[in-house]
Coordinates of N, CA and C in Angstrom, one line a residue:
X1188 N 2.8 8.8 7.1 CA 2.9 9.5 8.4 C 2.6 11.0 8.2
X1189 N 2.4 11.6 9.4 CA 2.0 13.0 9.3 C 2.5 13.7 10.6
X1190 N 3.1 14.9 10.5 CA 3.7 15.6 11.6 C 3.2 17.0 11.6
X1191 N 2.9 17.6 12.7 CA 2.4 19.0 12.8 C 2.7 19.5 14.2
X1192 N 2.9 20.8 14.2 CA 3.2 21.5 15.5 C 1.8 21.8 16.2
X1193 N 0.8 21.7 15.5 CA -0.6 22.0 16.1 C -1.2 20.6 16.4
X1194 N -2.3 20.7 17.1 CA -3.1 19.5 17.4 C -3.8 19.0 16.1
X1195 N -3.7 17.8 15.8 CA -4.3 17.3 14.6 C -5.1 16.0 14.8
X1196 N -6.3 16.0 14.2 CA -7.1 14.8 14.3 C -6.9 14.0 13.0
X1197 N -6.3 12.8 13.2 CA -5.8 12.1 12.0 C -6.7 10.8 11.9
X1198 N -7.2 10.6 10.7 CA -8.0 9.4 10.5 C -7.3 8.5 9.5
X1199 N -7.2 7.2 9.8 CA -6.5 6.2 8.9 C -7.5 5.2 8.4
X1200 N -7.4 5.0 7.1 CA -8.3 4.0 6.4 C -7.3 2.9 5.9
X1201 N -7.5 1.7 6.4 CA -6.7 0.6 5.9 C -7.6 -0.2 4.9
X1202 N -7.0 -0.5 3.8 CA -7.7 -1.2 2.7 C -7.1 -2.6 2.6
X1203 N -7.9 -3.6 2.6 CA -7.4 -5.0 2.5 C -6.9 -5.2 1.1
X1204 N -5.6 -5.4 1.0 CA -4.9 -5.5 -0.3 C -5.4 -6.7 -1.1
X1205 N -5.5 -7.9 -0.4 CA -5.9 -9.1 -1.1 C -7.4 -9.0 -1.6
X1206 N -8.3 -8.4 -0.7 CA -9.7 -8.3 -1.1 C -9.9 -7.4 -2.3
X1207 N -9.2 -6.3 -2.3 CA -9.3 -5.3 -3.4 C -8.7 -5.9 -4.7
X1208 N -7.6 -6.6 -4.5 CA -7.0 -7.3 -5.7 C -7.9 -8.3 -6.3
X1209 N -8.7 -9.0 -5.5 CA -9.6 -10.0 -6.0 C -10.8 -9.3 -6.7
X1210 N -11.2 -8.2 -6.1 CA -12.3 -7.5 -6.7 C -12.0 -6.9 -8.1
X1211 N -10.8 -6.4 -8.2 CA -10.3 -5.8 -9.5 C -9.6 -6.8 -10.4
X1212 N -9.5 -8.1 -10.0 CA -8.8 -9.1 -10.7 C -7.4 -8.6 -11.1
X1213 N -6.7 -8.1 -10.2 CA -5.4 -7.5 -10.4 C -4.4 -8.0 -9.4
X1214 N -3.2 -8.3 -9.9 CA -2.1 -8.7 -9.0 C -1.3 -7.5 -8.5
X1215 N -1.4 -6.4 -9.3 CA -0.6 -5.2 -8.9 C -1.6 -4.0 -8.7
X1216 N -1.6 -3.4 -7.6 CA -2.5 -2.3 -7.3 C -1.6 -1.0 -7.2
X1217 N -2.0 -0.1 -8.0 CA -1.2 1.2 -8.0 C -2.2 2.4 -8.1
X1218 N -2.0 3.3 -7.2 CA -2.9 4.5 -7.2 C -2.1 5.8 -7.3
X1219 N -2.7 6.7 -8.1 CA -2.1 8.1 -8.2 C -3.1 9.0 -7.5
X1220 N -2.8 9.2 -6.2 CA -3.8 10.0 -5.4 C -3.0 11.0 -4.5
X1221 N -2.8 12.2 -5.0 CA -2.1 13.2 -4.3 C -2.7 14.6 -4.5
X1222 N -3.5 15.0 -3.6 CA -4.3 16.2 -3.8 C -3.4 17.5 -3.8
X1223 N -2.2 17.4 -3.3 CA -1.3 18.5 -3.3 C -0.8 18.9 -4.7
X1224 N -0.5 17.9 -5.6 CA 0.0 18.1 -6.9 C -1.0 17.9 -8.0
X1225 N -2.2 17.3 -7.6 CA -3.2 17.0 -8.7 C -4.5 17.5 -8.2
X1226 N -5.2 18.2 -9.1 CA -6.5 18.8 -8.8 C -7.6 17.9 -9.5
X1227 N -8.5 17.4 -8.8 CA -9.5 16.6 -9.3 C -10.8 16.7 -8.4
X1228 N -11.9 16.8 -9.0 CA -13.2 17.0 -8.2 C -13.5 15.8 -7.4
X1229 N -12.8 14.6 -7.8 CA -13.1 13.4 -7.0 C -12.6 13.5 -5.6
X1230 N -11.6 14.4 -5.3 CA -11.1 14.6 -4.0 C -12.2 15.1 -3.1
X1231 N -13.0 16.0 -3.6 CA -14.0 16.6 -2.8 C -15.1 15.5 -2.4
X1232 N -15.3 14.7 -3.4 CA -16.3 13.6 -3.2 C -15.7 12.6 -2.1
X1233 N -14.4 12.3 -2.2 CA -13.8 11.5 -1.2 C -13.9 12.1 0.2
X1234 N -13.6 13.4 0.3 CA -13.6 14.1 1.6 C -15.0 14.1 2.2
X1235 N -16.0 14.2 1.4 CA -17.4 14.3 1.8 C -17.8 12.9 2.4
X1236 N -17.4 11.8 1.8 CA -17.7 10.5 2.3 C -16.9 10.2 3.6
X1237 N -15.6 10.7 3.6 CA -14.8 10.5 4.8 C -15.4 11.1 6.0
X1238 N -15.9 12.4 5.8 CA -16.5 13.1 6.9 C -17.8 12.4 7.4
X1239 N -18.5 11.8 6.5 CA -19.7 11.1 6.9 C -19.4 9.8 7.7
X1240 N -18.3 9.2 7.3 CA -17.8 8.0 8.0 C -17.4 8.3 9.4
X1241 N -16.6 9.4 9.5 CA -16.2 9.9 10.9 C -17.4 10.2 11.7
X1242 N -18.4 10.9 11.2 CA -19.6 11.3 12.0 C -20.4 10.1 12.5
X1243 N -20.3 9.0 11.7 CA -21.1 7.8 12.1 C -20.3 6.7 12.8
X1244 N -18.9 7.0 12.9 CA -18.0 5.9 13.4 C -18.4 5.3 14.7
X1245 N -18.8 6.1 15.7 CA -19.0 5.6 17.0 C -20.5 5.4 17.3
X1246 N -21.3 5.6 16.3 CA -22.8 5.3 16.6 C -23.0 3.8 16.5
X1247 N -23.9 3.3 17.3 CA -24.3 1.9 17.4 C -25.8 1.7 17.1
X1248 N -26.1 0.5 16.7 CA -27.5 0.1 16.5 C -28.1 0.6 15.2
X1249 N -29.3 0.1 15.0 CA -30.1 0.4 13.8 C -29.4 0.1 12.5
X1250 N -29.5 0.9 11.5 CA -28.9 0.7 10.2 C -27.5 1.4 10.1
X1251 N -27.0 1.9 11.2 CA -25.7 2.6 11.1 C -24.6 1.8 10.6
X1252 N -24.5 0.6 11.0 CA -23.4 -0.3 10.5 C -23.5 -0.5 9.0
X1253 N -24.7 -0.7 8.5 CA -24.9 -1.0 7.1 C -24.6 0.3 6.3
X1254 N -25.0 1.4 6.8 CA -24.7 2.7 6.1 C -23.2 2.9 6.1
X1255 N -22.5 2.7 7.2 CA -21.1 2.9 7.3 C -20.3 2.0 6.3
X1256 N -20.8 0.7 6.3 CA -20.1 -0.2 5.4 C -20.3 0.2 3.9
X1257 N -21.5 0.7 3.6 CA -21.8 1.1 2.2 C -20.9 2.3 1.9
X1258 N -20.6 3.1 2.8 CA -19.7 4.3 2.6 C -18.3 3.9 2.3
X1259 N -17.8 2.8 3.0 CA -16.5 2.3 2.7 C -16.4 1.9 1.2
X1260 N -17.4 1.2 0.7 CA -17.4 0.8 -0.7 C -17.6 2.0 -1.6
X1261 N -18.3 3.0 -1.2 CA -18.4 4.2 -2.0 C -17.0 4.9 -2.2
X1262 N -16.3 4.9 -1.0 CA -15.0 5.4 -1.0 C -14.0 4.6 -2.0
X1263 N -14.2 3.3 -1.9 CA -13.4 2.5 -2.8 C -13.7 2.7 -4.3
X1264 N -15.0 2.9 -4.5 CA -15.5 3.2 -5.9 C -14.8 4.4 -6.5
X1265 N -14.8 5.5 -5.7 CA -14.2 6.8 -6.1 C -12.7 6.6 -6.3
X1266 N -12.1 5.9 -5.4 CA -10.7 5.7 -5.4 C -10.3 4.9 -6.7
X1267 N -10.9 3.8 -6.9 CA -10.6 3.0 -8.1 C -11.0 3.6 -9.4
X1268 N -12.1 4.3 -9.4 CA -12.6 4.9 -10.6 C -11.7 6.1 -11.1
X1269 N -11.2 6.8 -10.2 CA -10.4 8.0 -10.5 C -8.9 8.0 -10.3
X1270 N -8.4 7.1 -9.5 CA -7.0 7.1 -9.2 C -6.3 5.8 -9.4
X1271 N -7.0 4.7 -9.8 CA -6.3 3.5 -10.1 C -5.6 3.5 -11.5
X1272 N -4.3 3.2 -11.5 CA -3.6 3.3 -12.7 C -2.7 2.1 -12.9
X1273 N -2.3 1.9 -14.2 CA -1.4 0.8 -14.5 C 0.0 1.3 -14.3
X1274 N 1.0 0.3 -14.2 CA 2.3 0.7 -14.0 C 2.9 1.5 -15.1
X1275 N 2.4 1.4 -16.3 CA 2.9 2.1 -17.4 C 2.3 3.5 -17.7
X1276 N 1.5 3.9 -16.7 CA 0.8 5.2 -16.8 C 1.8 6.4 -17.0
X1277 N 1.5 7.3 -17.9 CA 2.4 8.4 -18.2 C 2.6 9.3 -17.0
X1278 N 1.7 9.3 -16.1 CA 1.8 10.2 -14.9 C 3.0 9.7 -14.0
X1279 N 3.4 8.5 -14.2 CA 4.5 7.9 -13.4 C 5.8 8.1 -14.0
X1280 N 5.9 8.6 -15.2 CA 7.2 8.8 -15.9 C 8.0 9.8 -15.1
X1281 N 9.2 9.4 -14.8 CA 10.2 10.2 -14.1 C 10.0 10.2 -12.6
X1282 N 8.9 9.5 -12.1 CA 8.7 9.5 -10.7 C 9.4 8.3 -10.0
X1283 N 9.5 7.1 -10.8 CA 10.1 6.0 -10.2 C 11.1 5.4 -11.2
X1284 N 12.1 4.8 -10.6 CA 13.2 4.2 -11.4 C 12.7 2.8 -11.9
X1285 N 13.5 2.2 -12.8 CA 13.1 0.9 -13.2 C 13.2 -0.1 -12.1
X1286 N 14.2 0.0 -11.2 CA 14.3 -0.9 -10.0 C 13.1 -0.7 -9.1
X1287 N 12.7 0.5 -8.9 CA 11.5 0.8 -8.0 C 10.3 0.1 -8.6
X1288 N 10.1 0.2 -9.9 CA 8.9 -0.4 -10.5 C 8.9 -1.9 -10.4
X1289 N 10.1 -2.5 -10.6 CA 10.2 -3.9 -10.5 C 10.0 -4.4 -9.1
X1290 N 10.7 -3.8 -8.1 CA 10.5 -4.3 -6.7 C 9.1 -4.1 -6.3
X1291 N 8.4 -3.0 -6.7 CA 7.0 -2.8 -6.4 C 6.2 -3.9 -7.0
X1292 N 6.4 -4.3 -8.2 CA 5.7 -5.4 -8.8 C 5.9 -6.7 -8.0
X1293 N 7.1 -7.0 -7.6 CA 7.4 -8.2 -6.8 C 6.7 -8.2 -5.5
X1294 N 6.7 -7.0 -4.8 CA 6.0 -6.9 -3.5 C 4.5 -7.1 -3.7
X1295 N 4.0 -6.4 -4.7 CA 2.5 -6.5 -5.0 C 2.1 -7.9 -5.2
X1296 N 2.9 -8.6 -6.0 CA 2.6 -10.0 -6.4 C 2.5 -10.9 -5.1
X1297 N 3.5 -10.7 -4.2 CA 3.6 -11.5 -3.0 C 2.4 -11.2 -2.1
X1298 N 2.1 -9.9 -2.0 CA 1.0 -9.5 -1.1 C -0.4 -10.0 -1.7
X1299 N -0.5 -10.1 -2.9 CA -1.7 -10.6 -3.5 C -1.9 -12.1 -3.5
X1300 N -0.8 -12.8 -3.3 CA -0.9 -14.3 -3.4 C -0.3 -15.0 -2.2
X1301 N 0.0 -14.3 -1.1 CA 0.6 -15.0 0.0 C -0.2 -16.1 0.6
X1302 N -1.5 -16.1 0.4 CA -2.4 -17.0 1.1 C -2.4 -18.4 0.4
X1303 N -1.8 -18.5 -0.8 CA -1.7 -19.7 -1.5 C -0.3 -20.2 -1.6
X1304 N -0.1 -21.4 -2.2 CA 1.3 -21.9 -2.4 C 1.9 -21.2 -3.6
X1305 N 2.9 -20.4 -3.4 CA 3.6 -19.7 -4.5 C 5.1 -20.0 -4.3
X1306 N 5.8 -19.9 -5.4 CA 7.2 -20.2 -5.4 C 8.0 -19.1 -6.1
X1307 N 9.3 -19.1 -5.9 CA 10.2 -18.2 -6.7 C 10.1 -18.5 -8.2
X1308 N 10.0 -19.8 -8.5 CA 9.9 -20.2 -9.9 C 8.6 -19.5 -10.6
X1309 N 7.5 -19.6 -9.9 CA 6.3 -19.0 -10.4 C 6.4 -17.5 -10.6
X1310 N 7.1 -16.8 -9.6 CA 7.3 -15.4 -9.7 C 8.2 -15.0 -10.9
X1311 N 9.2 -15.8 -11.1 CA 10.2 -15.6 -12.2 C 9.5 -15.7 -13.5
X1312 N 8.6 -16.7 -13.7 CA 7.8 -16.8 -14.9 C 6.9 -15.6 -15.1
X1313 N 6.3 -15.1 -14.0 CA 5.5 -13.9 -14.1 C 6.2 -12.7 -14.6
X1314 N 7.5 -12.6 -14.1 CA 8.3 -11.4 -14.5 C 9.2 -11.6 -15.7
X1315 N 9.2 -12.8 -16.2 CA 10.0 -13.2 -17.4 C 11.5 -13.0 -17.0
X1316 N 11.9 -13.5 -15.8 CA 13.3 -13.4 -15.4 C 13.7 -14.8 -15.0
X1317 N 15.0 -15.0 -15.0 CA 15.5 -16.3 -14.6 C 15.5 -16.4 -13.0
X1318 N 15.4 -17.6 -12.5 CA 15.3 -17.8 -11.1 C 16.5 -17.4 -10.4
X1319 N 17.7 -17.7 -10.9 CA 19.0 -17.3 -10.2 C 19.1 -15.7 -10.1
X1320 N 18.7 -15.1 -11.2 CA 18.8 -13.6 -11.2 C 17.8 -13.0 -10.3
X1321 N 16.6 -13.5 -10.3 CA 15.5 -13.0 -9.4 C 15.9 -13.2 -8.0
X1322 N 16.4 -14.3 -7.7 CA 16.8 -14.7 -6.3 C 17.8 -13.7 -5.7
X1323 N 18.8 -13.4 -6.5 CA 19.9 -12.4 -6.1 C 19.3 -11.0 -6.0
X1324 N 18.4 -10.7 -7.0 CA 17.8 -9.4 -7.0 C 17.0 -9.1 -5.8
X1325 N 16.1 -10.0 -5.4 CA 15.3 -9.9 -4.2 C 16.1 -9.8 -3.0
X1326 N 17.2 -10.6 -2.9 CA 18.1 -10.5 -1.7 C 18.7 -9.1 -1.6
X1327 N 19.1 -8.6 -2.7 CA 19.8 -7.3 -2.8 C 18.8 -6.2 -2.4
X1328 N 17.6 -6.2 -3.0 CA 16.7 -5.1 -2.8 C 15.9 -5.1 -1.5
X1329 N 15.6 -6.3 -1.0 CA 14.8 -6.5 0.2 C 15.6 -6.9 1.4
X1330 N 16.8 -7.2 1.2 CA 17.7 -7.6 2.4 C 17.4 -9.0 2.9
X1331 N 16.6 -9.8 2.2 CA 16.3 -11.2 2.6 C 15.9 -11.9 1.4
X1332 N 15.9 -13.2 1.5 CA 15.5 -14.0 0.3 C 14.0 -14.1 0.1
X1333 N 13.6 -14.7 -1.0 CA 12.2 -14.7 -1.3 C 11.3 -15.4 -0.3
X1334 N 11.8 -16.6 0.2 CA 11.0 -17.3 1.2 C 10.9 -16.6 2.5
X1335 N 11.9 -16.0 3.0 CA 11.9 -15.2 4.2 C 10.9 -14.0 4.1
X1336 N 10.9 -13.3 3.0 CA 10.0 -12.2 2.8 C 8.6 -12.7 2.8
X1337 N 8.3 -13.8 2.0 CA 7.0 -14.4 1.9 C 6.5 -14.8 3.3
X1338 N 7.3 -15.4 4.1 CA 6.9 -15.9 5.4 C 6.7 -14.7 6.3
X1339 N 7.4 -13.6 6.2 CA 7.2 -12.4 7.0 C 5.8 -11.8 6.7
X1340 N 5.4 -11.8 5.4 CA 4.1 -11.3 5.1 C 3.0 -12.2 5.7
X1341 N 3.2 -13.5 5.5 CA 2.3 -14.5 6.1 C 2.2 -14.3 7.6
X1342 N 3.3 -14.1 8.2 CA 3.3 -14.0 9.7 C 2.7 -12.7 10.1
X1343 N 2.9 -11.7 9.4 CA 2.3 -10.4 9.7 C 0.7 -10.5 9.8
X1344 N 0.1 -11.2 8.8 CA -1.3 -11.3 8.8 C -1.8 -12.4 9.8
X1345 N -1.0 -13.4 10.0 CA -1.3 -14.4 11.0 C -1.4 -13.9 12.4
X1346 N -0.5 -13.0 12.7 CA -0.5 -12.4 14.1 C -1.8 -11.6 14.3
X1347 N -2.2 -10.9 13.3 CA -3.5 -10.2 13.4 C -4.6 -11.2 13.7
X1348 N -4.6 -12.3 13.1 CA -5.7 -13.3 13.3 C -5.5 -13.9 14.8
X1349 N -4.3 -14.0 15.2 CA -4.1 -14.5 16.6 C -4.7 -13.6 17.6
X1350 N -4.4 -12.3 17.4 CA -4.8 -11.2 18.3 C -6.3 -10.9 18.3
X1351 N -6.8 -10.9 17.1 CA -8.2 -10.3 16.9 C -9.2 -11.3 16.5
X1352 N -8.9 -12.6 16.5 CA -10.0 -13.5 16.2 C -9.8 -14.7 17.1
X1353 N -10.8 -15.6 17.1 CA -10.8 -16.8 18.0 C -10.6 -18.0 17.2
X1354 N -10.1 -17.9 15.9 CA -9.8 -19.0 15.1 C -8.8 -19.9 15.7
X1355 N -8.9 -21.2 15.4 CA -7.9 -22.2 15.9 C -6.6 -22.0 15.1
X1356 N -5.5 -22.5 15.7 CA -4.2 -22.3 15.0 C -4.1 -22.9 13.6
X1357 N -4.8 -24.0 13.5 CA -4.7 -24.7 12.2 C -5.4 -23.8 11.1
X1358 N -6.5 -23.2 11.4 CA -7.2 -22.4 10.5 C -6.4 -21.1 10.1
X1359 N -5.7 -20.6 11.2 CA -4.9 -19.4 10.9 C -3.7 -19.7 10.1
X1360 N -3.1 -20.8 10.3 CA -2.0 -21.3 9.5 C -2.4 -21.4 8.0
X1361 N -3.4 -22.2 7.8 CA -3.8 -22.5 6.4 C -4.4 -21.2 5.7
X1362 N -5.1 -20.4 6.4 CA -5.6 -19.2 5.8 C -4.5 -18.2 5.4
X1363 N -3.4 -18.3 6.0 CA -2.3 -17.4 5.7 C -1.1 -18.0 4.9
X1364 N -1.4 -19.1 4.3 CA -0.5 -19.7 3.3 C 0.5 -20.7 3.9
X1365 N 0.5 -20.9 5.2 CA 1.4 -21.9 5.7 C 0.9 -23.3 5.4
X1366 N 1.9 -24.2 5.1 CA 1.5 -25.6 4.7 C 0.7 -26.3 5.8
X1367 N 1.1 -26.1 7.1 CA 0.5 -26.7 8.2 C 0.8 -26.0 9.5
X1368 N 0.3 -26.4 10.6 CA 0.5 -25.8 11.9 C 2.0 -25.8 12.3
X1369 N 2.6 -26.9 12.0 CA 4.0 -27.1 12.3 C 4.9 -26.0 11.6
X1370 N 4.6 -25.8 10.3 CA 5.4 -24.8 9.6 C 5.1 -23.4 10.1
X1371 N 3.9 -23.1 10.5 CA 3.5 -21.8 11.1 C 4.3 -21.6 12.4
X1372 N 4.3 -22.7 13.3 CA 4.9 -22.6 14.6 C 6.4 -22.4 14.4
X1373 N 7.0 -23.1 13.5 CA 8.5 -23.0 13.3 C 8.9 -21.5 12.9
X1374 N 8.1 -20.9 11.9 CA 8.4 -19.6 11.5 C 8.1 -18.6 12.6
X1375 N 7.1 -18.8 13.4 CA 6.7 -17.9 14.5 C 7.7 -17.9 15.6
X1376 N 8.2 -19.1 15.9 CA 9.2 -19.1 17.0 C 10.5 -18.5 16.7
X1377 N 10.9 -18.4 15.4 CA 12.1 -17.8 15.0 C 12.0 -16.3 15.3
X1378 N 10.8 -15.7 15.2 CA 10.7 -14.3 15.3 C 10.3 -13.9 16.8
X1379 N 9.4 -14.7 17.4 CA 8.9 -14.3 18.7 C 9.4 -15.1 19.9
X1380 N 10.2 -16.1 19.6 CA 10.8 -17.0 20.6 C 9.7 -17.6 21.5
X1381 N 8.6 -17.9 21.0 CA 7.5 -18.6 21.7 C 6.6 -19.2 20.6
X1382 N 5.7 -20.1 21.0 CA 4.7 -20.6 20.1 C 3.6 -19.7 19.9
X1383 N 2.8 -19.8 18.8 CA 1.7 -18.9 18.6 C 0.7 -19.0 19.7
X1384 N 0.4 -20.2 20.3 CA -0.6 -20.3 21.4 C -0.1 -19.5 22.6
X1385 N 1.2 -19.6 22.9 CA 1.8 -18.9 24.0 C 1.7 -17.4 23.8
X1386 N 2.0 -17.0 22.6 CA 1.9 -15.5 22.3 C 0.5 -15.0 22.4
X1387 N -0.5 -15.8 21.9 CA -1.9 -15.4 22.0 C -2.3 -15.2 23.5
X1388 N -1.9 -16.2 24.3 CA -2.3 -16.2 25.7 C -1.6 -15.0 26.4
X1389 N -0.4 -14.7 26.1 CA 0.4 -13.6 26.8 C -0.2 -12.3 26.4
X1390 N -0.6 -12.1 25.1 CA -1.1 -10.8 24.7 C -2.5 -10.6 25.2
X1391 N -3.3 -11.7 25.4 CA -4.6 -11.5 26.0 C -4.5 -11.0 27.4
X1392 N -3.6 -11.6 28.2 CA -3.4 -11.2 29.6 C -3.0 -9.8 29.6
X1393 N -2.1 -9.4 28.7 CA -1.6 -8.0 28.7 C -2.7 -7.0 28.3
X1394 N -3.5 -7.4 27.4 CA -4.6 -6.6 26.9 C -5.6 -6.3 28.0
X1395 N -5.9 -7.4 28.8 CA -6.9 -7.3 29.9 C -6.4 -6.3 30.9
X1396 N -5.1 -6.3 31.2 CA -4.5 -5.4 32.2 C -4.6 -3.9 31.7
X1397 N -4.6 -3.7 30.4 CA -4.6 -2.4 29.9 C -6.0 -1.8 29.8
X1398 N -7.0 -2.6 30.0 CA -8.4 -2.1 30.0 C -8.8 -1.4 31.3
X1399 N -8.2 -0.3 31.5 CA -8.5 0.5 32.8 C -9.2 1.8 32.5
X1400 N -9.4 2.5 33.6 CA -10.2 3.8 33.5 C -9.5 4.8 32.6
X1401 N -8.2 4.9 32.6 CA -7.5 5.8 31.8 C -7.7 5.6 30.3
X1402 N -7.7 4.3 30.0 CA -7.9 3.9 28.6 C -9.3 4.3 28.1
X1403 N -10.3 4.0 29.0 CA -11.7 4.4 28.7 C -11.8 5.9 28.5
X1404 N -11.2 6.6 29.4 CA -11.3 8.1 29.3 C -10.6 8.6 28.0
X1405 N -9.5 8.0 27.6 CA -8.9 8.4 26.4 C -9.8 8.1 25.2
X1406 N -10.4 7.0 25.2 CA -11.4 6.6 24.1 C -12.5 7.6 24.1
X1407 N -13.1 8.0 25.2 CA -14.2 9.0 25.3 C -13.7 10.3 24.7
X1408 N -12.5 10.7 25.0 CA -11.9 12.0 24.5 C -11.8 12.0 23.0
X1409 N -11.3 10.9 22.4 CA -11.2 10.8 21.0 C -12.6 10.8 20.3
X1410 N -13.6 10.1 20.9 CA -14.9 10.1 20.4 C -15.5 11.5 20.4
X1411 N -15.3 12.3 21.5 CA -15.8 13.6 21.6 C -15.2 14.5 20.5
X1412 N -13.9 14.4 20.3 CA -13.2 15.2 19.3 C -13.7 14.9 17.9
X1413 N -13.9 13.7 17.6 CA -14.4 13.3 16.3 C -15.8 13.9 16.1
X1414 N -16.6 13.7 17.1 CA -18.0 14.2 17.1 C -18.1 15.7 16.9
X1415 N -17.2 16.4 17.6 CA -17.2 17.9 17.5 C -16.7 18.3 16.1
X1416 N -15.7 17.6 15.6 CA -15.2 17.9 14.3 C -16.3 17.7 13.2

């Protein structure tokens, strides 16, 4: 997050954790990227690419989309080449406690593997910990048990698919690690008190109502600010 007393133009880059993990063949992704405390010429290269992305973000047609997509990967290349570190990196000494490192590894592992069938037993073998100990540890650190946390992650991504894709419920359930549509619906109803199909329909109706002139004007204002910047 970022706060300022002055007007700020803030750009957010979201990186697909699973996709990047697959590319790097890594279950745990950790980056040391802080331009305030660390001086590195790679920051200037990243800033340069980010500015190019912003300048092309609202352009349509021609090769613009290809150019923009290539810049995303250039940004990833600089990030992974200069700031990707292992959990035992000396730069992290004194920065994180043993518990913080362990819970980070647990969360990273779940985020990297939520799409497939994983279990607490598998995670315990990965961490060389007993199942009872790990179960209590996760409950204490995350405030919920392993399965609930795993289902929350799956549900988080499934909701995105519900809102921003036209995939059928079966595909959404399977793509996000649920055994079947029934399991997906059961978990979904516990959180949203309605079925996934009911939620999708309700959100689509709400979204259509919000597509008004004020929204379009706000979008044009943002586009103009980015172009001027």
